[in-house]
CSV table of C-alpha atoms in Angstrom, one decimal:
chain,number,residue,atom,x,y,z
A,1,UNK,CA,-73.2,-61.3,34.1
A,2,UNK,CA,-75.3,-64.8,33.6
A,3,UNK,CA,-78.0,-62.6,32.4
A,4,UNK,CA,-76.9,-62.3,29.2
A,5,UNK,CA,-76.6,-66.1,28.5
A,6,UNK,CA,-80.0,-67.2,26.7
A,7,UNK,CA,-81.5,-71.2,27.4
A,8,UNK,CA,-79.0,-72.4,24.6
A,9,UNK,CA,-76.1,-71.4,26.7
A,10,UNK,CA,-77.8,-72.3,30.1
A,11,UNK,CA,-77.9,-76.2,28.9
A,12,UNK,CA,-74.2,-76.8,29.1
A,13,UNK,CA,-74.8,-76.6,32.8
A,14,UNK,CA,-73.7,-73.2,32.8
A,15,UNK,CA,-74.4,-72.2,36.7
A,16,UNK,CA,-71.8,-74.4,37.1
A,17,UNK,CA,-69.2,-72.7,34.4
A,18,UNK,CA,-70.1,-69.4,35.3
A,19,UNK,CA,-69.3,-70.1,38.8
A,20,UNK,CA,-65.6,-70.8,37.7
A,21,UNK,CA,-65.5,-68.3,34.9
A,22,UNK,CA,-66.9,-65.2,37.3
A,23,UNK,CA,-63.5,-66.4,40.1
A,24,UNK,CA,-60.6,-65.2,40.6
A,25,UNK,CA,-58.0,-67.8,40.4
A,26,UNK,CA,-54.7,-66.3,40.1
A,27,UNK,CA,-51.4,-68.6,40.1
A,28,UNK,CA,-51.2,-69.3,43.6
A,29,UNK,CA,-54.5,-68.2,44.4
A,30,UNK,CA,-57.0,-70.6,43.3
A,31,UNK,CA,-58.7,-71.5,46.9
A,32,UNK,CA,-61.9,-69.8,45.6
A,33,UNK,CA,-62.4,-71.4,42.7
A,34,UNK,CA,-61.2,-74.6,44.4
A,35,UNK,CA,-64.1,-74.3,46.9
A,36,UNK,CA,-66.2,-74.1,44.2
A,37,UNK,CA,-65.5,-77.3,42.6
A,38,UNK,CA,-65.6,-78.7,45.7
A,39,UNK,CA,-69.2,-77.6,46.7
A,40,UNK,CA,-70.5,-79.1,42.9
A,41,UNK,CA,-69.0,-82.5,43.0
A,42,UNK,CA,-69.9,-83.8,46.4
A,43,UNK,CA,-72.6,-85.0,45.3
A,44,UNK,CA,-70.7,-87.4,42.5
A,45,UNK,CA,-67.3,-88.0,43.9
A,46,UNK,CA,-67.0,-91.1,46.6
A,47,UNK,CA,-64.3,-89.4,47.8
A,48,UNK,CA,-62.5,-85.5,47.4
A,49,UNK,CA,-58.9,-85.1,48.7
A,50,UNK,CA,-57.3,-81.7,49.2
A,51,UNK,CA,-53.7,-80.7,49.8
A,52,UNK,CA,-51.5,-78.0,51.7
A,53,UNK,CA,-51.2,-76.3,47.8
A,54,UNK,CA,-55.0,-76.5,47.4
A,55,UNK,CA,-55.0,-79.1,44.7
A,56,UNK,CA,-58.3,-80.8,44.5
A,57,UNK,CA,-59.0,-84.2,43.4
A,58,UNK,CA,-62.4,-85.7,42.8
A,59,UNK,CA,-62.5,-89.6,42.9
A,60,UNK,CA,-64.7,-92.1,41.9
A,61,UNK,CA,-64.0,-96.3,42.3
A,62,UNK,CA,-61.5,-95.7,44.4
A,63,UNK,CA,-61.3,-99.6,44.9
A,64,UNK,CA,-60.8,-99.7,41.6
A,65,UNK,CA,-57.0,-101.7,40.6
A,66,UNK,CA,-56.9,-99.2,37.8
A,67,UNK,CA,-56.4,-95.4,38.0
A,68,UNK,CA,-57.2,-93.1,35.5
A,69,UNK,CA,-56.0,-89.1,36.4
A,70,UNK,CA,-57.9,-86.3,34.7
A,71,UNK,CA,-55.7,-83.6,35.3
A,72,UNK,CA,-56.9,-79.5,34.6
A,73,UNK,CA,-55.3,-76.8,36.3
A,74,UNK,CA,-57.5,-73.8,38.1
A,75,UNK,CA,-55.3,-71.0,38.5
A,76,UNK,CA,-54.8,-68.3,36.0
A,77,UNK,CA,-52.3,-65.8,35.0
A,78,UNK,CA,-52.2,-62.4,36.5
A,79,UNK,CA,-51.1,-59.5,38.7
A,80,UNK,CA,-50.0,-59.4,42.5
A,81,UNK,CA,-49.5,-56.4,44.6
A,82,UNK,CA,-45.9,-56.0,45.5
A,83,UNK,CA,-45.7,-52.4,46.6
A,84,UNK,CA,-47.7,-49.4,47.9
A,85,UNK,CA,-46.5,-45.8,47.2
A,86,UNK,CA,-46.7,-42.9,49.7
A,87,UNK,CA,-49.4,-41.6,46.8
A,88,UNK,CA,-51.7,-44.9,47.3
A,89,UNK,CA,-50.8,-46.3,43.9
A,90,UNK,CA,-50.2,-50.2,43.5
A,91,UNK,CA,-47.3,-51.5,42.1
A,92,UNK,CA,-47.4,-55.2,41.1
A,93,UNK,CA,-45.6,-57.9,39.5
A,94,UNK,CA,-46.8,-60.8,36.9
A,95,UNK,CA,-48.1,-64.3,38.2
A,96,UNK,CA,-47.8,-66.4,34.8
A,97,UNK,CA,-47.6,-65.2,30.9
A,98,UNK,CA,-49.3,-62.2,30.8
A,99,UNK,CA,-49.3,-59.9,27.9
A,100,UNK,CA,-47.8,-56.2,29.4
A,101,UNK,CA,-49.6,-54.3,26.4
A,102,UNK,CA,-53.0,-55.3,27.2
A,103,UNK,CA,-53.3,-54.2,30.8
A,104,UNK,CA,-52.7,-50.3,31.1
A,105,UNK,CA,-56.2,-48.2,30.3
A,106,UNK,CA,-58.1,-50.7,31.8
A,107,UNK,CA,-60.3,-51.9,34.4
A,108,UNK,CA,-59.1,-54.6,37.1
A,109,UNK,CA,-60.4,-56.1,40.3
A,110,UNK,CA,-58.5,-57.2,43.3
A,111,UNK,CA,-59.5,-60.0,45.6
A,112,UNK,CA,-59.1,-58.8,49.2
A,113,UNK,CA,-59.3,-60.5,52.6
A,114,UNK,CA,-62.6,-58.4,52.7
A,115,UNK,CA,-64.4,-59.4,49.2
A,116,UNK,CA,-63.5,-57.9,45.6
A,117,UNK,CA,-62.4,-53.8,44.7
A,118,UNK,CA,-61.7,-52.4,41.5
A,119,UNK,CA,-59.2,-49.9,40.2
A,120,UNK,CA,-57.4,-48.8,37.0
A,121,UNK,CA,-54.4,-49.4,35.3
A,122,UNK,CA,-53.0,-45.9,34.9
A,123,UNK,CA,-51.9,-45.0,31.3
A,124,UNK,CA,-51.0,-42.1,28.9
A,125,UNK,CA,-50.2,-42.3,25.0
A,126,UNK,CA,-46.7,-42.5,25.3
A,127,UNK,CA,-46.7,-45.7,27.9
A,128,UNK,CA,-47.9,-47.5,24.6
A,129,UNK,CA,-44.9,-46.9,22.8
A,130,UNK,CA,-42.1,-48.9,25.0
A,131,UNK,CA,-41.3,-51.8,23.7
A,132,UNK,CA,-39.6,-52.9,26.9
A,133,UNK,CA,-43.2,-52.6,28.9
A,134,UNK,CA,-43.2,-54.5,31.9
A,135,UNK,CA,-45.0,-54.6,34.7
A,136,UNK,CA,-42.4,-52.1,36.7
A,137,UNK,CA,-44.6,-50.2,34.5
A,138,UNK,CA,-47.6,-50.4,36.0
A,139,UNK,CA,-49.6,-48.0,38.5
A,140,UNK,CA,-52.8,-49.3,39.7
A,141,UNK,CA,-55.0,-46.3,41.2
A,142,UNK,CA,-57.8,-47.8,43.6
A,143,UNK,CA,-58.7,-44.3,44.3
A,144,UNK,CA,-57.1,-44.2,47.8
A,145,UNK,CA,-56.1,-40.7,49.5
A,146,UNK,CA,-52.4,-42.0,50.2
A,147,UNK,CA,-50.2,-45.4,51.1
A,148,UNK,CA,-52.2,-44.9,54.6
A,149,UNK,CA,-55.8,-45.0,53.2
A,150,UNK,CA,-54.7,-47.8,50.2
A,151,UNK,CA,-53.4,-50.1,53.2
A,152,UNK,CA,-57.0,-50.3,54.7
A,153,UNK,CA,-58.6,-51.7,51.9
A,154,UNK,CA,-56.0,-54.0,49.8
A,155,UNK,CA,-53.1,-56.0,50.9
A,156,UNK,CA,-49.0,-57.0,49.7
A,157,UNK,CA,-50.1,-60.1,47.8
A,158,UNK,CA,-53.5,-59.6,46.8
A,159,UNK,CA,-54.1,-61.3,43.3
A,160,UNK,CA,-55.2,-58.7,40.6
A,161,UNK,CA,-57.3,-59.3,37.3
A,162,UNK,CA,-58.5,-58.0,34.4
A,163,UNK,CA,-62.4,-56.5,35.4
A,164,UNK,CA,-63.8,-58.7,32.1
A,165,UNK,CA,-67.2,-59.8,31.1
A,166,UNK,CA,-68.8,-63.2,30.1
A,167,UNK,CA,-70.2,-62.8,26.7
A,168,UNK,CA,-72.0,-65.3,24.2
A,169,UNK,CA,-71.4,-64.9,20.2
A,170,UNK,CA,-72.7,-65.5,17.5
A,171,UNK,CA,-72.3,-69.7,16.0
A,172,UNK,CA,-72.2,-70.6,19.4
A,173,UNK,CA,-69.0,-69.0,20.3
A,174,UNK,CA,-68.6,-67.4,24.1
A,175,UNK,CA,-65.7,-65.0,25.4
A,176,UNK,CA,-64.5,-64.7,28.6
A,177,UNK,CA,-61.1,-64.6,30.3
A,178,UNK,CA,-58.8,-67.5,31.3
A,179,UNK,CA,-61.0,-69.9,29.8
A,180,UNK,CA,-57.3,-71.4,30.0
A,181,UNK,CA,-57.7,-73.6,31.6
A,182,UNK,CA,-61.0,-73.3,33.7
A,183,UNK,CA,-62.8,-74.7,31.0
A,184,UNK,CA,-60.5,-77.4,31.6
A,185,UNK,CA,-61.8,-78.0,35.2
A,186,UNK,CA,-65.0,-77.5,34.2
A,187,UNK,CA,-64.5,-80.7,31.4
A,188,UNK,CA,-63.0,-82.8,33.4
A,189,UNK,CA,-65.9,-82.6,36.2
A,190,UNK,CA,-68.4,-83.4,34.3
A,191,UNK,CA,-67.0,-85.9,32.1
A,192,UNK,CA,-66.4,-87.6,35.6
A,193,UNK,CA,-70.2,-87.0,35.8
A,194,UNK,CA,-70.5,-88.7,32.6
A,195,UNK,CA,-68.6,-91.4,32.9
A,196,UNK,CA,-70.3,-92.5,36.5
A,197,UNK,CA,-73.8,-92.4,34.2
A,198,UNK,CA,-72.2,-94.9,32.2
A,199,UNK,CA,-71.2,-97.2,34.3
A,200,UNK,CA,-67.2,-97.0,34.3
A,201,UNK,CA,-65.6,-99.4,36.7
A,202,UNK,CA,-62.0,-97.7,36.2
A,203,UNK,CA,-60.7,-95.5,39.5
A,204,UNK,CA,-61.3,-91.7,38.1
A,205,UNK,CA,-59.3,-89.6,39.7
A,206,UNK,CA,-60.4,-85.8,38.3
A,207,UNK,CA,-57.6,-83.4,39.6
A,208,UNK,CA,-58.0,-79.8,39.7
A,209,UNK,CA,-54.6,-78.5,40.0
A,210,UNK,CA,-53.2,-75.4,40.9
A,211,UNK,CA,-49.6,-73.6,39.7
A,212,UNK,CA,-49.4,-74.6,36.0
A,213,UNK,CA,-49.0,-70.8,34.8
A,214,UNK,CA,-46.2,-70.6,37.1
A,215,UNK,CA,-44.3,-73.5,38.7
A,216,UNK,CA,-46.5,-76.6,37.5
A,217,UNK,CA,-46.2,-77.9,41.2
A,218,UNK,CA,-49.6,-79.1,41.2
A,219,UNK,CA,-49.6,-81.5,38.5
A,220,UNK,CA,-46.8,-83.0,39.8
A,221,UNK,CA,-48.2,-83.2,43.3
A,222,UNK,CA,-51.2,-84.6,42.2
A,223,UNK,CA,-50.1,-87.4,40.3
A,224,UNK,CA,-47.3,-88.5,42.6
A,225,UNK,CA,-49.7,-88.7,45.8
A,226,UNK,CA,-52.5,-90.8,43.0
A,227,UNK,CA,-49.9,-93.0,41.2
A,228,UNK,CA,-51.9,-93.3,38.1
A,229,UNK,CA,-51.6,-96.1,35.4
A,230,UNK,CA,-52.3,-92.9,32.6
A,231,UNK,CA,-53.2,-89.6,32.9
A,232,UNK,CA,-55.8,-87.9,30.7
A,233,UNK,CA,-54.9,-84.1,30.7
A,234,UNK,CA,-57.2,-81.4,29.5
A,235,UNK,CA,-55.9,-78.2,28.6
A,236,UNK,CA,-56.2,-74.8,26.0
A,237,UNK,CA,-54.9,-74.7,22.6
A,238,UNK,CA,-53.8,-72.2,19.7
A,239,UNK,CA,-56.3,-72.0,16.9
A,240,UNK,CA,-54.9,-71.8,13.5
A,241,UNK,CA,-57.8,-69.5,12.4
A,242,UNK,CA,-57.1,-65.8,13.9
A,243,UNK,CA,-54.7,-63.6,13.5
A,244,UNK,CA,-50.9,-63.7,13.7
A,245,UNK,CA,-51.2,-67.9,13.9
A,246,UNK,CA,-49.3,-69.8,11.4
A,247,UNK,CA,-50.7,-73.5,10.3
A,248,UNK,CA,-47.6,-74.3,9.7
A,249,UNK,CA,-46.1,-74.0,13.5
A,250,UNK,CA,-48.6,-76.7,14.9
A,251,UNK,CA,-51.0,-77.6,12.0
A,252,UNK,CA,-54.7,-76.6,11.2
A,253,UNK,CA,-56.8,-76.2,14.3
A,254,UNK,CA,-60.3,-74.8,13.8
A,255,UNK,CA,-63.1,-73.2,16.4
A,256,UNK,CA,-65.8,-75.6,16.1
A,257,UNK,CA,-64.3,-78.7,14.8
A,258,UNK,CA,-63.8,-81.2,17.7
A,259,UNK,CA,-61.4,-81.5,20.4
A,260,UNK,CA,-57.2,-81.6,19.7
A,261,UNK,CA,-55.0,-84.5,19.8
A,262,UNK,CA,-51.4,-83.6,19.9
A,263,UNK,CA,-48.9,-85.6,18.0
A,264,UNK,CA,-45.8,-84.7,20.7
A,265,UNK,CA,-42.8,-86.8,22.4
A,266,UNK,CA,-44.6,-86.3,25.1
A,267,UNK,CA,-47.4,-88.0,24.5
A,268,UNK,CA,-48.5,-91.6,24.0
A,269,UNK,CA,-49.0,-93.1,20.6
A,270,UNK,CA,-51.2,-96.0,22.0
A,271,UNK,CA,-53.6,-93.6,24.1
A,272,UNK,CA,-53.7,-91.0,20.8
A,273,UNK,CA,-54.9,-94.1,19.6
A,274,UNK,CA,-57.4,-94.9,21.6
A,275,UNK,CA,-58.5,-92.0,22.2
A,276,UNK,CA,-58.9,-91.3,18.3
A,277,UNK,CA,-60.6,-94.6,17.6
A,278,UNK,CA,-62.9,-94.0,20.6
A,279,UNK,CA,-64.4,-90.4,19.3
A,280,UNK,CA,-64.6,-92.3,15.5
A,281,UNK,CA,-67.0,-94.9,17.1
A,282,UNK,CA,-69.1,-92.3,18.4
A,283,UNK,CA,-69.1,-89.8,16.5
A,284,UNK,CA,-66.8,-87.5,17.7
A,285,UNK,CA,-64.6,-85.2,15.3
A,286,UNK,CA,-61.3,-84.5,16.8
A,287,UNK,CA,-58.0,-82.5,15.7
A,288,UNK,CA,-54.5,-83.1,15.1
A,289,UNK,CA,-52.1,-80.4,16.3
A,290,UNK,CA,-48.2,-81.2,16.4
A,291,UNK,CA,-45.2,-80.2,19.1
A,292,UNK,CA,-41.6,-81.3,18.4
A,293,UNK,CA,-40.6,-81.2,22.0
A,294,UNK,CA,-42.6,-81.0,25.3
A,295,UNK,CA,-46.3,-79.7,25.5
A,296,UNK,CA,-46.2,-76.9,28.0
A,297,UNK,CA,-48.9,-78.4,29.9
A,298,UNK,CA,-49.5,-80.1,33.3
A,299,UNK,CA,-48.7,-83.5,30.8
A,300,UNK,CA,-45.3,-82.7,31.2
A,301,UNK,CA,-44.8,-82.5,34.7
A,302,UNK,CA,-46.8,-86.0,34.8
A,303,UNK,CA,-45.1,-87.3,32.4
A,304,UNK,CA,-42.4,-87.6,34.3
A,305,UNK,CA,-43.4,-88.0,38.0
A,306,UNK,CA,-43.4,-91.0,40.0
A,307,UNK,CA,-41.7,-94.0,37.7
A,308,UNK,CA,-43.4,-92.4,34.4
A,309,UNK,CA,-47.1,-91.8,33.9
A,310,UNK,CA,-48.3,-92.2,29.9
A,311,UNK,CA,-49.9,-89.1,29.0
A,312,UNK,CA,-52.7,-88.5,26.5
A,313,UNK,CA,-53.2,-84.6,25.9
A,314,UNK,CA,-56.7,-83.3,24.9
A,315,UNK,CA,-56.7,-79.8,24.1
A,316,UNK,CA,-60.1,-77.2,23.7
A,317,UNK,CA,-59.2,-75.0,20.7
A,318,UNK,CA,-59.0,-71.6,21.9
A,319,UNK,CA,-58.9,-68.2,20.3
A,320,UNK,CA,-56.6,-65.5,21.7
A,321,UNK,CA,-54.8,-67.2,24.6
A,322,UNK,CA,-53.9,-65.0,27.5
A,323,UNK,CA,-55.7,-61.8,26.3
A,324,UNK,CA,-58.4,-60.6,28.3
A,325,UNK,CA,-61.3,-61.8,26.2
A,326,UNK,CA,-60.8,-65.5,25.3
A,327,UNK,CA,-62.9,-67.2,23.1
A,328,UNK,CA,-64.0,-70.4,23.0
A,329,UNK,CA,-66.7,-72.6,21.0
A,330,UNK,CA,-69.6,-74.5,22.9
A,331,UNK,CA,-69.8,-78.0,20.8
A,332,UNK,CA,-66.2,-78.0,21.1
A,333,UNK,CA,-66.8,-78.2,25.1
A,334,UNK,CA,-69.1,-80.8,25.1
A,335,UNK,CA,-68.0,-82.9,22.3
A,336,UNK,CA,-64.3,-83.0,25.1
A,337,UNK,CA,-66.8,-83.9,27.4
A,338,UNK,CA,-68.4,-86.6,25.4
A,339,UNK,CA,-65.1,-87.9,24.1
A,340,UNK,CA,-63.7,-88.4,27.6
A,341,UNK,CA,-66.6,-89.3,29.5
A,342,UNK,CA,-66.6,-92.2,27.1
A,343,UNK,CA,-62.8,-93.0,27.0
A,344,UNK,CA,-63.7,-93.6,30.9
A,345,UNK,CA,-66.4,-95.7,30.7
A,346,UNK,CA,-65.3,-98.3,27.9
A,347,UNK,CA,-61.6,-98.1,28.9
A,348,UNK,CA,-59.8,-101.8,29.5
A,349,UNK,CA,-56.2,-102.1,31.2
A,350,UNK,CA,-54.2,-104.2,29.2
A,351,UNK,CA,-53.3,-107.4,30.7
């Protein structure tokens, strides 16, 4: 796959993306990817803690009196295998929001105990005309002889995917599936990265959690076990600019033009703020998206933990969310980067 990605690409430290992108981190299944992360930070973080859920947090001051969570959560939505049939077929049910329609007819891949296989989704024209399709729906052939032969090579709870490709487009656009919320994990790394460059005193504390598809049990791990003073979360939004979105559910959002601040209940008017008037002073365009009630994020479930944690939400503008080909734009990556790398580094706690 990185083979199609020319030098422009490759300078967003894309071995690094890739790695994350090309996993498969299912809802509940996001040890891969986890290990991963793990193997690119050691060289930054002064200390990485893990959990019995496989959260991952990357810290740096540690000694530091303030504590600054970056919260982005690795797992993805998807398919597990439920069932076998005496004919060899899979049956499976959802892990997260999947959309039923865009699954049968198509190529998946399994993660095993013994490495990646691939199958189909089976389908026929009228399959496409329930309007009650579910997964009960689904057959998965692997090409097995019979329940006997399907048993050797996949397992009850093996996490399924969508066999996708990595793609770049044109204006520095790229597609890929579940950039929500990988590219998420991927932001808050390296803005850690960033941040360290520049000197930050503050205790970083870059979680990469898993469960937010499903239960949003690592968020809420996370920060109780840090105990942060605020949490900076980093997550996918709805563009404004594709089909079948409406400006007028959540405001103007645009591929391309900055990173999204939410204007939510949820969400801290001082940190909007500051995190507004720190991408103003350099040079950073940023969005304004709105949400009467809670975010449907990981902020939520920080929000709320230990005795209340102030949440400031910054969101990557995203093009078709949940379908199998994502897409995404490349300065809005690194200007996220840039804006919280920064945020980090020239952050003061209030006395």
């Amino acid at each position: 796959m990185t083979k199609y990605f020319t030098e422009r690409m490759r300078k967003m430290d894309n071995k690094f993306l890739l790695s994350l992108l090309n996993s498969v981190s299912v809802s509940g299944y996001e040890e891969i990817l986890q290990q991963k992360v793990e193997a690119e930070m050691r060289p930054w973080a002064d200390e990485i803690r893990k959990d019995e859920m496989n959260n991952l947090i990357c810290i740096v001051n540690p000694e530091s009196e303030t504590r600054i969570m970056l919260s982005a959560h690795a797992d993805e939505i998807g398919l597990m295998v439920s069932n076998i049939t005496e004919e060899g077929r899979l049956q499976v049910i959802d892990r997260g929001g999947i959309v039923p329609h865009t699954y049968p007819g198509q190529q998946i891949c399994i993660q095993t105990a013994k490495g990646l296989i691939y199958g189909v989704v089976e389908a026929h024209r009228q399959l496409f005309s329930k309007n009650d399709l579910g997964t009960r729906d689904f057959l998965i052939d692997i090409g097995a002889k019979d329940k006997k032969d399907a048993e050797a090579i996949v397992s009850l709870g093996d996490p399924i995917v969508p066999d996708t490709h990595i793609r770049e487009m044109a204006n520095g656009r790229f597609t890929a599936r579940a950039l929500d919320d990988r590219i998420g994990v991927y932001i808050i790394m390296e803005a850690l990265k960033y941040a360290k460059k520049l000197g930050c005193k503050a205790g970083i504390y870059a979680a990469s959690t898993v469960g937010e598809e499903t239960t949003k049990n690592g968020a809420y791990w996370c920060s109780a076990r840090i105990c942060p003073d605020l949490a900076v979360v980093v997550d996918v939004t709805y563009t404004s600019d594709c089909l079948g979105m409406d400006p007028a559910e959540a405001g103007t959002v645009l591929l391309g033009k900055g990173p999204v601040l939410c204007n939510s209940p949820i969400v801290s008017k001082r940190l909007n703020d500051q995190m507004q008037k720190c991408g103003e002073k350099n040079g950073i365009p940023l969005q304004r998206e709105a949400a009467s009630r809670l975010s449907y994020t990981d902020a939520d479930k920080i929000h709320f933990s230990n005795n209340g944690v102030p949440v400031v939400l910054v969101s990557v503008p995203l093009r078709y969310m949940h379908m199998p080909s994502e897409v995404a734009d490349e300065q809005d990556v690194k200007n996220c980067i840039e804006l919280i790398g920064r945020f980090l580094a020239e952050y003061q706690k209030e006395k």
